[in-house]
Structures are given as C-alpha cells and as structure tokens.
Short mmCIF file of C-alpha atoms in Angstrom, two decimals:
data_model
loop_
_atom_site.label_atom_id
_atom_site.label_comp_id
_atom_site.label_asym_id
_atom_site.label_seq_id
_atom_site.Cartn_x
_atom_site.Cartn_y
_atom_site.Cartn_z
CA UNK A 1 -18.40 6.12 -7.35
CA UNK A 2 -19.26 2.61 -8.70
CA UNK A 3 -21.30 0.57 -7.49
CA UNK A 4 -19.40 -1.06 -4.74
CA UNK A 5 -20.57 -4.96 -3.64
CA UNK A 6 -18.29 -7.47 -1.40
CA UNK A 7 -17.74 -10.19 -3.19
CA UNK A 8 -15.95 -11.69 0.66
CA UNK A 9 -15.79 -11.42 3.73
CA UNK A 10 -12.08 -12.61 5.00
CA UNK A 11 -11.22 -13.35 9.00
CA UNK A 12 -8.08 -15.03 9.96
CA UNK A 13 -5.61 -15.60 12.92
CA UNK A 14 -2.17 -15.90 13.73
CA UNK A 15 -0.30 -19.03 12.84
CA UNK A 16 3.08 -19.94 13.12
CA UNK A 17 3.66 -20.53 8.53
CA UNK A 18 7.49 -22.17 7.46
CA UNK A 19 7.94 -20.40 4.51
CA UNK A 20 11.12 -23.17 3.68
CA UNK A 21 13.81 -22.59 6.67
CA UNK A 22 12.34 -19.95 7.75
CA UNK A 23 9.16 -20.06 9.55
CA UNK A 24 6.25 -17.05 10.15
CA UNK A 25 4.24 -16.05 13.19
CA UNK A 26 1.28 -14.56 10.23
CA UNK A 27 -1.98 -13.15 9.79
CA UNK A 28 -1.99 -13.32 6.07
CA UNK A 29 -4.20 -16.30 5.92
CA UNK A 30 -8.16 -15.38 6.30
CA UNK A 31 -11.03 -17.98 5.58
CA UNK A 32 -14.09 -15.98 4.21
CA UNK A 33 -17.07 -15.86 6.46
CA UNK A 34 -20.57 -16.29 5.22
CA UNK A 35 -22.37 -14.96 9.15
CA UNK A 36 -21.95 -10.57 10.14
CA UNK A 37 -19.31 -11.07 12.61
CA UNK A 38 -18.73 -7.32 14.55
CA UNK A 39 -16.32 -5.17 13.08
CA UNK A 40 -14.30 -2.85 16.71
CA UNK A 41 -12.33 -0.52 16.77
CA UNK A 42 -9.13 -2.27 15.89
CA UNK A 43 -10.33 -5.36 14.33
CA UNK A 44 -13.04 -7.65 13.07
CA UNK A 45 -14.37 -10.98 15.61
CA UNK A 46 -11.90 -13.76 15.12
CA UNK A 47 -9.68 -12.05 12.62
CA UNK A 48 -5.67 -11.02 14.45
CA UNK A 49 -1.83 -9.58 12.93
CA UNK A 50 1.52 -11.25 13.92
CA UNK A 51 3.38 -8.78 13.50
CA UNK A 52 1.48 -5.57 15.30
CA UNK A 53 4.58 -3.53 14.49
CA UNK A 54 3.48 -3.02 10.49
CA UNK A 55 0.05 -4.85 10.87
CA UNK A 56 -2.67 -3.68 11.86
CA UNK A 57 -4.27 -1.12 15.08
CA UNK A 58 -7.00 1.78 14.61
CA UNK A 59 -5.25 3.71 11.73
CA UNK A 60 -5.73 0.08 9.58
CA UNK A 61 -8.59 -2.08 11.47
CA UNK A 62 -9.40 -4.20 8.37
CA UNK A 63 -7.93 -4.34 5.55
CA UNK A 64 -9.32 -4.07 1.45
CA UNK A 65 -7.97 -5.13 -1.87
CA UNK A 66 -10.13 -4.62 -5.23
CA UNK A 67 -10.42 -7.68 -7.52
CA UNK A 68 -10.46 -6.02 -10.17
CA UNK A 69 -6.53 -6.20 -9.61
CA UNK A 70 -6.33 -10.03 -9.05
CA UNK A 71 -6.51 -10.85 -13.00
CA UNK A 72 -3.09 -8.84 -13.10
CA UNK A 73 -2.34 -11.03 -10.84
CA UNK A 74 -2.63 -14.21 -11.35
CA UNK A 75 -1.73 -12.95 -15.16
CA UNK A 76 2.38 -12.49 -13.52
CA UNK A 77 2.00 -15.59 -11.59
CA UNK A 78 0.03 -17.72 -13.97
CA UNK A 79 -2.44 -19.58 -11.15
CA UNK A 80 -6.29 -18.80 -9.92
CA UNK A 81 -5.82 -16.75 -7.16
CA UNK A 82 -8.74 -17.47 -4.13
CA UNK A 83 -10.72 -14.54 -2.49
CA UNK A 84 -8.08 -13.05 0.13
CA UNK A 85 -5.37 -13.98 -2.00
CA UNK A 86 -3.80 -10.90 -0.59
CA UNK A 87 -4.64 -11.00 3.58
CA UNK A 88 -6.56 -8.64 3.40
CA UNK A 89 -9.81 -8.48 4.63
CA UNK A 90 -12.37 -7.19 1.87
CA UNK A 91 -11.80 -8.69 -1.61
CA UNK A 92 -14.51 -5.60 -3.18
CA UNK A 93 -15.01 -4.61 -6.47
CA UNK A 94 -16.35 -1.43 -7.96
CA UNK A 95 -13.68 1.32 -5.60
CA UNK A 96 -10.08 1.19 -6.78
CA UNK A 97 -7.44 2.79 -5.27
CA UNK A 98 -7.73 5.74 -8.24
CA UNK A 99 -11.37 5.48 -6.91
CA UNK A 100 -10.99 5.80 -3.81
CA UNK A 101 -9.21 9.12 -2.07
CA UNK A 102 -8.01 9.83 2.40
CA UNK A 103 -9.86 10.58 4.74
CA UNK A 104 -12.75 9.31 2.61
CA UNK A 105 -15.83 7.67 4.58
CA UNK A 106 -18.62 4.81 4.23
CA UNK A 107 -21.01 2.84 5.71
CA UNK A 108 -20.13 -0.75 6.67
CA UNK A 109 -23.15 -2.69 7.60
CA UNK A 110 -23.83 -0.79 10.98
CA UNK A 111 -19.86 0.47 10.87
CA UNK A 112 -18.77 3.82 9.57
CA UNK A 113 -15.33 3.32 8.30
CA UNK A 114 -13.63 5.82 7.07
CA UNK A 115 -9.89 6.22 3.99
CA UNK A 116 -7.25 6.18 6.86
CA UNK A 117 -3.61 5.16 3.94
CA UNK A 118 -2.83 2.63 1.60
CA UNK A 119 -1.67 -1.00 1.77
CA UNK A 120 2.17 -1.04 1.98
CA UNK A 121 4.12 -4.74 1.12
CA UNK A 122 5.73 -6.54 2.74
CA UNK A 123 8.27 -9.46 2.28
CA UNK A 124 5.24 -11.97 3.14
CA UNK A 125 3.56 -11.78 -0.30
CA UNK A 126 7.30 -12.98 -1.17
CA UNK A 127 6.74 -16.04 0.57
CA UNK A 128 3.55 -16.59 0.36
CA UNK A 129 4.45 -16.51 -3.42
CA UNK A 130 7.46 -18.16 -3.38
CA UNK A 131 9.08 -14.57 -5.91
CA UNK A 132 10.68 -12.02 -4.54
CA UNK A 133 9.12 -10.31 -6.72
CA UNK A 134 6.40 -9.66 -5.20
CA UNK A 135 6.54 -6.39 -2.20
CA UNK A 136 7.79 -4.58 -5.08
CA UNK A 137 5.54 -5.38 -7.64
CA UNK A 138 2.51 -4.79 -5.81
CA UNK A 139 4.72 -1.61 -5.14
CA UNK A 140 4.97 -0.16 -8.22
CA UNK A 141 2.12 -1.23 -10.24
CA UNK A 142 0.16 0.58 -7.67
CA UNK A 143 -1.61 -2.11 -6.90
CA UNK A 144 -1.97 -2.14 -3.18
CA UNK A 145 -5.44 -1.99 -1.22
CA UNK A 146 -5.18 0.18 1.41
CA UNK A 147 -6.64 0.54 4.48
CA UNK A 148 -9.91 2.01 6.86
CA UNK A 149 -10.28 2.91 10.12
CA UNK A 150 -13.33 2.33 12.53
CA UNK A 151 -15.60 6.04 13.58
CA UNK A 152 -18.11 3.63 14.89
CA UNK A 153 -18.23 0.58 15.65
CA UNK A 154 -21.13 -2.44 14.61
CA UNK A 155 -21.97 -5.91 12.80
CA UNK A 156 -20.67 -6.70 9.04
CA UNK A 157 -23.33 -9.02 7.22
CA UNK A 158 -21.20 -10.28 4.01
CA UNK A 159 -23.95 -9.34 2.01
CA UNK A 160 -24.03 -5.59 3.82
CA UNK A 161 -22.92 -2.84 0.72
CA UNK A 162 -19.93 -0.02 0.82
CA UNK A 163 -22.22 2.91 1.36
CA UNK A 164 -20.08 6.93 0.50
CA UNK A 165 -20.80 9.09 3.33
CA UNK A 166 -17.73 12.23 2.87
CA UNK A 167 -15.47 12.87 0.35
CA UNK A 168 -12.83 14.48 2.40
CA UNK A 169 -11.92 18.37 0.43
CA UNK A 170 -9.65 18.16 -0.86
CA UNK A 171 -9.37 14.68 -2.51
CA UNK A 172 -6.25 12.39 -2.40
CA UNK A 173 -7.03 9.47 -3.95
CA UNK A 174 -4.54 5.89 -2.87
CA UNK A 175 -3.41 6.16 -5.32
CA UNK A 176 -1.20 9.08 -6.12
CA UNK A 177 -0.72 8.65 -2.17
CA UNK A 178 1.16 5.48 -3.37
CA UNK A 179 3.10 7.50 -6.09
CA UNK A 180 4.56 10.15 -3.51
CA UNK A 181 5.37 8.10 -1.99
CA UNK A 182 6.78 5.34 -3.89
CA UNK A 183 7.09 7.21 -6.69
CA UNK A 184 7.14 10.58 -7.34
CA UNK A 185 9.23 11.41 -4.12
CA UNK A 186 10.32 15.18 -4.02
CA UNK A 187 7.31 16.69 -5.25
CA UNK A 188 7.39 17.68 -2.58
CA UNK A 189 4.49 19.89 -3.34
CA UNK A 190 2.53 17.91 -3.62
CA UNK A 191 3.21 15.66 -1.07
CA UNK A 192 2.99 19.20 1.52
CA UNK A 193 -0.42 18.85 0.43
CA UNK A 194 -1.25 15.47 1.57
CA UNK A 195 0.10 16.48 4.70
CA UNK A 196 -2.63 18.81 5.18
CA UNK A 197 -5.43 15.96 4.89
CA UNK A 198 -6.59 15.33 9.14
CA UNK A 199 -7.15 11.35 8.21
CA UNK A 200 -3.44 10.85 7.13
CA UNK A 201 -2.61 7.92 8.99
CA UNK A 202 0.51 8.83 11.88
CA UNK A 203 2.36 6.43 10.39
CA UNK A 204 2.19 8.05 6.39
CA UNK A 205 2.41 11.24 8.29
CA UNK A 206 5.49 11.16 10.34
CA UNK A 207 7.52 8.86 6.61
CA UNK A 208 6.45 12.26 4.68
CA UNK A 209 6.79 14.91 7.65
CA UNK A 210 10.93 13.24 7.56
CA UNK A 211 10.80 13.97 3.96
CA UNK A 212 9.72 17.03 3.66
CA UNK A 213 12.40 17.90 6.69
CA UNK A 214 15.31 16.55 4.27
CA UNK A 215 16.05 13.05 6.24
CA UNK A 216 16.30 10.01 3.86
CA UNK A 217 13.43 6.91 4.88
CA UNK A 218 14.81 3.32 4.54
CA UNK A 219 11.42 0.87 3.61
CA UNK A 220 13.95 -1.99 2.23
CA UNK A 221 12.88 -3.52 6.09
CA UNK A 222 9.55 -4.33 4.99
CA UNK A 223 9.87 -5.84 1.50
CA UNK A 224 13.05 -7.71 2.67
CA UNK A 225 12.05 -8.92 5.85
CA UNK A 226 15.70 -8.42 7.34
CA UNK A 227 15.93 -7.23 10.97
#
C-alpha cells in the first residue's frame, strides 16, 4: 500500500439547511480543523449526523473519502471542490476503495480504526450539488468512500499518518463489496464469501443475508429521500 496522507480532518454538527422548498437536518457540511481532536467510539469531538438511522453509530464513526476522486467530480460538476466536499471526516490520499479491505485496521494518531463498510451515497448529495442523479453517479462509479469503526479511542491530529496494522485474512476490498451490493447482485458465491468477513458491518450483513435468502432489498428511499 502507498503512503497514506491525511489532507484534511473535518468535523461539523448537524444543522437545518434549506434546499429550495425542502428543509433537511444534516451534518454533511464540515469544517477543516487544525488541531488535535478526540476520536471516541462514535465520532470526532465536534462532529455529528442529522440522520442517525442511515449515518453515524459505532460502525460508521469516521467517514473517509479518497482525494483521488476529486478530479473526476470536478469535471462532472464543472467546479472546484474544497476538502470535505463529500461530507467526509478524513480526506485522504494514497488509498482508495481498491486498496483497502473490509476489516483492515490502522493506527490513526492515538486511535486504532478498522474498515467496516463502504459508504452508501444518499439523497443529500443531490440536494447539495443540485443534481438529482448525483447519488447514483457516486454509487455507479464506486467512488463512494468508506467507514471506519473505532477499536481504540484517542487524539487524532491533522498531521498524523494512517498507518496499516493488519489486513483482514480474506482481503475483500471495499470496491468488491460495492460491486456485490450495487452491480453483480446475483453473484451469491462471492456474497457468501463476503459474509465470512466477521468485521463487515451489521447493516451490510443484514442486506446480504436477505439477498442470499432470496429477499429483495429496496434502496430507492436512500437515493431519493422520499419517506
């Protein structure tokens, strides 16, 4: 794996935002911090989520997005994007969804974190960028980012490096998990193999277990924001 550099450490509390006629409580908008902050089992100090059903919690404590994807989205959106443009806590370079596996663990300052699942883009991306298709574009490209759970709490500084500690034995990448969730849904052999990864988040495990059992899972509400 390449050297992984933290380009920006970002936090933000949920706020009510108006998007046209729609008002949404969201923690999407985050500010870059310059000092060390504490990472607990559920989030960074000063961070929060507006929708605790689909965001946050111990298995989605830290949202990570690779800076490598920014140039693609700048072309698509025809604008320059600042750090935290995807609501992430960590804007990283040197590691993408292809490089990191579900269950991999890392030293992050004083904390130890572990990859739990890919991020699933929701309708708020469409509101922020005024493009109804934005969540699907993110999902279809696989440029989703991913989540860390926290194995050990501690202070994290913007100047810290993300240091690999362990690679999960089955080595199933975030990109592969995305493929199985969104594209090759009938590759049940690969799905069963992914289910062998104990570190996979409960929400993703539940979805894949339903699929193996022949039950369909509707994700349209996450994409559209309709209740």
